[in-house]
CSV table of C-alpha atoms in Angstrom, one decimal:
chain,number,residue,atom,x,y,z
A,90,UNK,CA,171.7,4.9,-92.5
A,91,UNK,CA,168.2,6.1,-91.5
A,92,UNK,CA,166.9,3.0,-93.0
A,93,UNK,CA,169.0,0.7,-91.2
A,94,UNK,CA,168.2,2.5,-88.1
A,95,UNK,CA,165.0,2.5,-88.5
A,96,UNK,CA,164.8,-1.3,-89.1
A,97,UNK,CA,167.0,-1.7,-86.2
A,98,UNK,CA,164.6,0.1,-84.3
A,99,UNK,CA,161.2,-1.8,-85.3
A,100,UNK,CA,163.4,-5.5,-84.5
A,101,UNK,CA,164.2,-3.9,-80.9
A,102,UNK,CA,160.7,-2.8,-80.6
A,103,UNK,CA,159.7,-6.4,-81.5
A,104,UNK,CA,161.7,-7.6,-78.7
A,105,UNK,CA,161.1,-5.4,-76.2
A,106,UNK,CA,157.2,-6.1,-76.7
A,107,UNK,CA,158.1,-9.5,-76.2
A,108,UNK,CA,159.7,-9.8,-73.6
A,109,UNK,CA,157.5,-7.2,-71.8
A,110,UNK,CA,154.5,-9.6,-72.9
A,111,UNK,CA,156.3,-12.6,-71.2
A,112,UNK,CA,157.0,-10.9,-68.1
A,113,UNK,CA,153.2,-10.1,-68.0
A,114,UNK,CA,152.5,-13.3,-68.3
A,115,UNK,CA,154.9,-14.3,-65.6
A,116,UNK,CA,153.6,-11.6,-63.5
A,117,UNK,CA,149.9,-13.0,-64.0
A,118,UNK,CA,150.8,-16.7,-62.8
A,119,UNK,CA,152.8,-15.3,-59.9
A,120,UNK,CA,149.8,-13.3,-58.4
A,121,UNK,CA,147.2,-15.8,-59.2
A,122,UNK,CA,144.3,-15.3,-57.5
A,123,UNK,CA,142.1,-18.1,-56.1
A,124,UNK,CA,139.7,-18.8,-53.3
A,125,UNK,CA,139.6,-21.4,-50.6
A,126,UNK,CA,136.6,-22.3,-49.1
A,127,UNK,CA,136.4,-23.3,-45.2
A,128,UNK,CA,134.5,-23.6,-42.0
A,129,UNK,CA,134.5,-21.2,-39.4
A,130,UNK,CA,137.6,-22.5,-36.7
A,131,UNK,CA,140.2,-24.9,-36.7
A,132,UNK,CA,140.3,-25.3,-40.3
A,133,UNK,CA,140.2,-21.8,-41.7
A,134,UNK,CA,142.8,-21.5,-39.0
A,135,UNK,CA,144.7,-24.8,-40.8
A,136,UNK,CA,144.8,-22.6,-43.7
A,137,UNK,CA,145.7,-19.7,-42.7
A,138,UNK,CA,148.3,-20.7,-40.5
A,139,UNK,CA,149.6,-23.8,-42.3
A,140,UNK,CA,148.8,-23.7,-46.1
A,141,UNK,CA,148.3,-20.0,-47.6
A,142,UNK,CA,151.8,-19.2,-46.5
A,143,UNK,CA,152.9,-22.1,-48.7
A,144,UNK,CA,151.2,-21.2,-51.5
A,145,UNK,CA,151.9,-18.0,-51.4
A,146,UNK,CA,155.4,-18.4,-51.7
A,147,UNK,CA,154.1,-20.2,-54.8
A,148,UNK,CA,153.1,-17.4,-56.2
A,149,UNK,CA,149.2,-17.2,-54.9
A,150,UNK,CA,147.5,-14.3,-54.0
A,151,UNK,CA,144.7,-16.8,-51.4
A,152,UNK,CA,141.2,-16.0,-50.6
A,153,UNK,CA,139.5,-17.5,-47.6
A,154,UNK,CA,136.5,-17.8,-47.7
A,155,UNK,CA,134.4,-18.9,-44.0
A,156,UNK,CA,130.8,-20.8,-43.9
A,157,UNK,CA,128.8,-21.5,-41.1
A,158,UNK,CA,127.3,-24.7,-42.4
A,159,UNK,CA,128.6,-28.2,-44.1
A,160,UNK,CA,125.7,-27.2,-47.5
A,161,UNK,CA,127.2,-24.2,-48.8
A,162,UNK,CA,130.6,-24.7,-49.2
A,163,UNK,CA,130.7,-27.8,-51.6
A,164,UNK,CA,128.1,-25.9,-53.8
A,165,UNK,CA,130.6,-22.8,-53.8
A,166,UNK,CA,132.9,-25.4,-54.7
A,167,UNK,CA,131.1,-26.7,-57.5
A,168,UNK,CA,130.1,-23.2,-59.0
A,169,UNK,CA,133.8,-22.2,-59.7
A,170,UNK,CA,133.3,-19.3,-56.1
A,171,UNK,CA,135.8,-21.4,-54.5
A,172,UNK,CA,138.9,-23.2,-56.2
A,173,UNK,CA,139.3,-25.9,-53.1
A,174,UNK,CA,137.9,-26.2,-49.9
A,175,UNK,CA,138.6,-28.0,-46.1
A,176,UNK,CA,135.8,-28.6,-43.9
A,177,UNK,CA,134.4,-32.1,-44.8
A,178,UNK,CA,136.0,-36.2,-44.6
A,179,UNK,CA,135.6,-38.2,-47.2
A,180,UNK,CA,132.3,-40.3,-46.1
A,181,UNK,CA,130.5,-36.7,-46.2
A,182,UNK,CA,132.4,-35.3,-49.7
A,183,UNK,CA,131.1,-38.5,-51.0
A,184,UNK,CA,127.6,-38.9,-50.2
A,185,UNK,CA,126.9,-35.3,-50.3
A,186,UNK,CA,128.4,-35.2,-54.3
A,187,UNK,CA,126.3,-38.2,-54.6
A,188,UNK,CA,123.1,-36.9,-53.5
A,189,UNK,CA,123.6,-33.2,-55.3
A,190,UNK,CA,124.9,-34.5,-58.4
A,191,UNK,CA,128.4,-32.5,-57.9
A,192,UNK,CA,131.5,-34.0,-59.8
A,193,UNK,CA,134.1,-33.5,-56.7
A,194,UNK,CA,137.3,-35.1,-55.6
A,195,UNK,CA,139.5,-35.4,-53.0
A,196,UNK,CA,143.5,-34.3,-53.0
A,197,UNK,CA,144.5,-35.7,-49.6
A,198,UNK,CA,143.7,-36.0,-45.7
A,199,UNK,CA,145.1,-34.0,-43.4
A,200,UNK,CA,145.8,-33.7,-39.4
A,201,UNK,CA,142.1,-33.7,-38.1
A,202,UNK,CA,140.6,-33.1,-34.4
A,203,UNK,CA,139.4,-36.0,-33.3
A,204,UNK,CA,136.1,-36.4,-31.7
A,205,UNK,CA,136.9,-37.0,-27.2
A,206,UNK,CA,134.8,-38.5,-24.8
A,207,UNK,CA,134.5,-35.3,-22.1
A,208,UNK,CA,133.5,-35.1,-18.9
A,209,UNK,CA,133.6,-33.1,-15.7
A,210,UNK,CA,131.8,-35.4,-13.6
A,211,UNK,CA,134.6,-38.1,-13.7
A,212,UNK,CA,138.6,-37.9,-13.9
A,213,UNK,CA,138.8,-41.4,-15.9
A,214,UNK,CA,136.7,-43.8,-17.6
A,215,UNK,CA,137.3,-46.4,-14.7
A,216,UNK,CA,135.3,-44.1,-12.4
A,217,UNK,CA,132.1,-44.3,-14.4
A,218,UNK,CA,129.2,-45.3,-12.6
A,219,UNK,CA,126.4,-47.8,-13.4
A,220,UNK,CA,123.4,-46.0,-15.5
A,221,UNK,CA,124.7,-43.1,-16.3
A,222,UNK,CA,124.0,-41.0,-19.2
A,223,UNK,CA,126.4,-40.6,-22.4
A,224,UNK,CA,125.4,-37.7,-24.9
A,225,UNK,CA,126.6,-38.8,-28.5
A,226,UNK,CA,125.6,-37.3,-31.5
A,227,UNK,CA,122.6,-37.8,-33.3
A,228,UNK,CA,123.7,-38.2,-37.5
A,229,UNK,CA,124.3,-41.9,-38.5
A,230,UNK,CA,127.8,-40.8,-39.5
A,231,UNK,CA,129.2,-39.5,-36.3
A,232,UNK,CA,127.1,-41.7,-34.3
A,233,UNK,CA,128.6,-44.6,-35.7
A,234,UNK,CA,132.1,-42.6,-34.8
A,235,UNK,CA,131.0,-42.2,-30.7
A,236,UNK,CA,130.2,-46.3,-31.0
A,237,UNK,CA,133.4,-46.9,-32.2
A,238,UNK,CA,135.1,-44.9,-29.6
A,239,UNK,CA,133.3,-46.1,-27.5
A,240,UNK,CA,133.7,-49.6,-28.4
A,241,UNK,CA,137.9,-49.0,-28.1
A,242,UNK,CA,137.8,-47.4,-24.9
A,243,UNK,CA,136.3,-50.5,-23.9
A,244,UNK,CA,132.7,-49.9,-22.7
A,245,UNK,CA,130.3,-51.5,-24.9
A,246,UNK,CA,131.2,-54.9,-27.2
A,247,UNK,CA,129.8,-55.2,-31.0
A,248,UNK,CA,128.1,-58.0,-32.6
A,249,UNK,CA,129.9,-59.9,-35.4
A,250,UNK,CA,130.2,-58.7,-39.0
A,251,UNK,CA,129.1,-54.8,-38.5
A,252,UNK,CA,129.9,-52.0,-40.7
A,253,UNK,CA,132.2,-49.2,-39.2
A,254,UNK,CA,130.8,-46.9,-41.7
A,255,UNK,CA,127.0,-47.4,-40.0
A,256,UNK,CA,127.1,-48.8,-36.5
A,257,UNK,CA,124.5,-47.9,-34.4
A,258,UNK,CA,123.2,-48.6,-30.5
A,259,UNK,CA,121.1,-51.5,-32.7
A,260,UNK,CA,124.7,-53.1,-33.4
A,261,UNK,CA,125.8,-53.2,-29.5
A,262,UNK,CA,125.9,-56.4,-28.3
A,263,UNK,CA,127.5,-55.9,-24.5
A,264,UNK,CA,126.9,-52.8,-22.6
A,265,UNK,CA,128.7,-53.4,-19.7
A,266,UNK,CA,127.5,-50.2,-17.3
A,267,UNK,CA,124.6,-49.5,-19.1
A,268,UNK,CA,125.0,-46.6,-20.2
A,269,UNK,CA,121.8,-44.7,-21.2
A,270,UNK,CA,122.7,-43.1,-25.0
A,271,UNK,CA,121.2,-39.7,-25.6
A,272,UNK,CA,121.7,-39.0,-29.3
A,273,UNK,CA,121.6,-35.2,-29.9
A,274,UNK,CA,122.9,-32.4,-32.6
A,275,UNK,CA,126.5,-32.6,-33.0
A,276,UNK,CA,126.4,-29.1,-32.7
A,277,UNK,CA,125.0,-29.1,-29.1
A,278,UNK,CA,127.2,-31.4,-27.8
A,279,UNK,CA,129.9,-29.3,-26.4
A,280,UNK,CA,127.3,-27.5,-24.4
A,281,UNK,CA,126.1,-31.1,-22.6
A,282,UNK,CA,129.8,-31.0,-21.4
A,283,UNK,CA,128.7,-30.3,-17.5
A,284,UNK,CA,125.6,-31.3,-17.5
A,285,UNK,CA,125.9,-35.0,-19.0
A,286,UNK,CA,128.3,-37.3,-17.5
A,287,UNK,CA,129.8,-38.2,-20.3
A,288,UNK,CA,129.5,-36.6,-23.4
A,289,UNK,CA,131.1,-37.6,-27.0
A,290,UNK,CA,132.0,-34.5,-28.8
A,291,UNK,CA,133.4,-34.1,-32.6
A,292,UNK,CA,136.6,-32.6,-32.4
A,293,UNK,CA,135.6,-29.3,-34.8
A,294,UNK,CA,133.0,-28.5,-32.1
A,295,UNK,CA,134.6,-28.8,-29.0
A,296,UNK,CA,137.3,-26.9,-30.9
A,297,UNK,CA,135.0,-23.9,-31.4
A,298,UNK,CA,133.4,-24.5,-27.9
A,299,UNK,CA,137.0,-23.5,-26.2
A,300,UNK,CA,137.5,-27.5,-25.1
A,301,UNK,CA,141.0,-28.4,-25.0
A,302,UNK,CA,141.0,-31.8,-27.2
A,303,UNK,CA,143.7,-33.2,-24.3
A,304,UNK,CA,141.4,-33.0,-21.4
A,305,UNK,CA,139.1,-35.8,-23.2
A,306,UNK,CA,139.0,-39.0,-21.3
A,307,UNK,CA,139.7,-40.6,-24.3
A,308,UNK,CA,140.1,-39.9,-28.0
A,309,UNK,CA,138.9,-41.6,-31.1
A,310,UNK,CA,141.7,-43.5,-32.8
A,311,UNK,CA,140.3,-42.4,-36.2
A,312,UNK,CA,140.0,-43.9,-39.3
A,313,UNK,CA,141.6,-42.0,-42.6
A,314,UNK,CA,137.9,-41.7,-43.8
A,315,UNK,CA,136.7,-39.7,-41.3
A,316,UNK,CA,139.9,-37.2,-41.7
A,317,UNK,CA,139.1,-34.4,-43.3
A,318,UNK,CA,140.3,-33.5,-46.9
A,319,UNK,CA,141.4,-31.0,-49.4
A,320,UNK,CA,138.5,-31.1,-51.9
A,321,UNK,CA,138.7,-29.2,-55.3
A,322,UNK,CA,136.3,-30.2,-58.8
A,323,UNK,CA,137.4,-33.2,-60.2
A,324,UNK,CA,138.3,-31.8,-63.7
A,325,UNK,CA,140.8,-29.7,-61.6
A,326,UNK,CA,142.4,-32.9,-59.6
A,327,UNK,CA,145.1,-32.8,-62.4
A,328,UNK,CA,145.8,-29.2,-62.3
A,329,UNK,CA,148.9,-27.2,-61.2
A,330,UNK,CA,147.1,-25.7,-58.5
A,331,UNK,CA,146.1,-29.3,-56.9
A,332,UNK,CA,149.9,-30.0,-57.2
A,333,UNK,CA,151.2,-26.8,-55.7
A,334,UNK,CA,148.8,-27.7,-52.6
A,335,UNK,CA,149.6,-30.8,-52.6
A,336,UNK,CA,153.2,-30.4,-52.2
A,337,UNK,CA,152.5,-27.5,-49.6
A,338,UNK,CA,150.6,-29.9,-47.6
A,339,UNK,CA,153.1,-32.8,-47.8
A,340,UNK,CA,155.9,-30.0,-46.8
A,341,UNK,CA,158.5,-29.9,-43.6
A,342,UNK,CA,156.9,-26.7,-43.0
A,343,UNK,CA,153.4,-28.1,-43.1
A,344,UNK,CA,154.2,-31.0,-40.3
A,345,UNK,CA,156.2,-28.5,-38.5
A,346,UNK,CA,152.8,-26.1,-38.0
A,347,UNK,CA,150.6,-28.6,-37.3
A,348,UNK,CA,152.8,-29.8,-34.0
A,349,UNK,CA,153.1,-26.6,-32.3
A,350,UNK,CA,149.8,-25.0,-33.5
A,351,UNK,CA,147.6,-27.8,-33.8
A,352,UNK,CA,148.3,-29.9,-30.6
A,353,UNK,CA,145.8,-33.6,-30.0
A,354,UNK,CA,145.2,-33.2,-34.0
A,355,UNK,CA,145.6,-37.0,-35.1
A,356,UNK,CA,147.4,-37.4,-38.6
A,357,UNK,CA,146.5,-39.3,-41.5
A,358,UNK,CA,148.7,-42.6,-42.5
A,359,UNK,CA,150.6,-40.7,-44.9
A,360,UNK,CA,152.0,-38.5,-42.2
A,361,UNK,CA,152.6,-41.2,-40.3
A,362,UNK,CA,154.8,-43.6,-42.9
């Protein structure tokens, strides 16, 4: 009898140590820890309000972590700090994994600020005057953005065959007020709001400026690569973790955020089909 209880004992033992060593290992993958890198603003605020809760019902245990600048975060990125990130579109992801040698990759877009045409000298883009000055930013990529807007709200005509991606006051071929283009920091822009007529602003900086993206005159009808994305290494595109936030993103829940917290965001196709 003792050794038959004994034996009994050690096979319980053996399952009790395993089942205890799965549940640990459940335990671990339900409190996963991982980091999320964003800007300071609208899109920390996108995650916090619209995708940690997501993934923590997931089982995530989500880090956010804030930069002041578009450098750091893509090299936090790339160092294994952060585990995804949302700041950037895809023109910038691209050319700045280019040009640092960074093996990065896109998930999806999501409901971005668009950049506005703002003023306080002028109620509508019909009362414009002739002459007058219109601050737009000074980087080739959201320069060519303020032409395009500008170009759909109907105030200056392009010449044939240009590039979207690169058009610049070279590429105007009508300028039918003509307006005097001062090309300046995007980051200074909101603060030309008053004392410009007309000033093009991108959306992430009026956003942190306090400007309400409705009051623009006129908002940019934006194209999907100049919507920002969820970026994460591209050995990871694959991963459960892409998927979870993927499918957090693509959620009910998601959409439902983004309209009552996130108003004049403009969404990508996807969202739209």
């Amino acid at each position: 009898m003792k050794k038959t209880n004994w034996v009994w004992s050690v096979a319980t033992l053996g399952a009790l140590v395993t089942l205890s060593a799965c549940g640990d290992s459940n335990a671990g993958e339900d409190s996963q820890e991982i980091s999320f890198g964003a800007t300071a603003g609208p899109y920390s605020d996108m995650l916090t309000k619209a995708i940690v809760p997501g993934l923590e019902e997931k089982g995530y245990s989500v880090t956010i972590n804030e930069y002041q600048d578009y450098i750091i975060p893509n090299r936090e990125l790339a160092n294994g700090t952060d585990d995804a990130n949302l700041f950037q579109h895809q023109v910038y992801l691209d050319a700045f994994a280019e040009n640092n040698d960074l093996d990065l990759a896109s998930l999806l877009t999501v409901p971005t600020a668009p950049m506005g045409i703002y003023s306080e000298a002028y109620q509508t883009l019909d009362d414009i005057e002739e002459g007058i000055e219109v601050a737009i930013p000074n980087d080739p990529t959201n320069g060519a953005r303020a032409f395009l807007m500008l170009e759909d709200a109907g105030l200056i005509t392009f010449k044939d065959e240009i590039d979207p991606l690169t058009v610049s006051i070279q590429d105007v071929d009508e300028n039918k007020h003509n307006l005097q283009f001062v090309e300046l920091e995007a980051a200074q822009l909101p603060r030309e709001v008053g004392q410009k007529p007309l000033t093009a602003v991108p959306g992430n900086f009026a956003l942190s400026a306090g400007l309400d993206l409705t009051t623009a005159l006129e908002l940019e009808n934006m194209a999907d690569q100049y919507r920002n994305v969820v970026a994460v290494r591209s050995e990871d595109v694959d991963g459960q973790l892409a998927q979870d936030i993927q499918a957090v993103i693509e959620s009910e829940e998601f959409e439902a955020v983004i309209d009552e917290e996130f108003e004049g965001f403009g969404k990508p196709d996807w969202m739209e089909q």
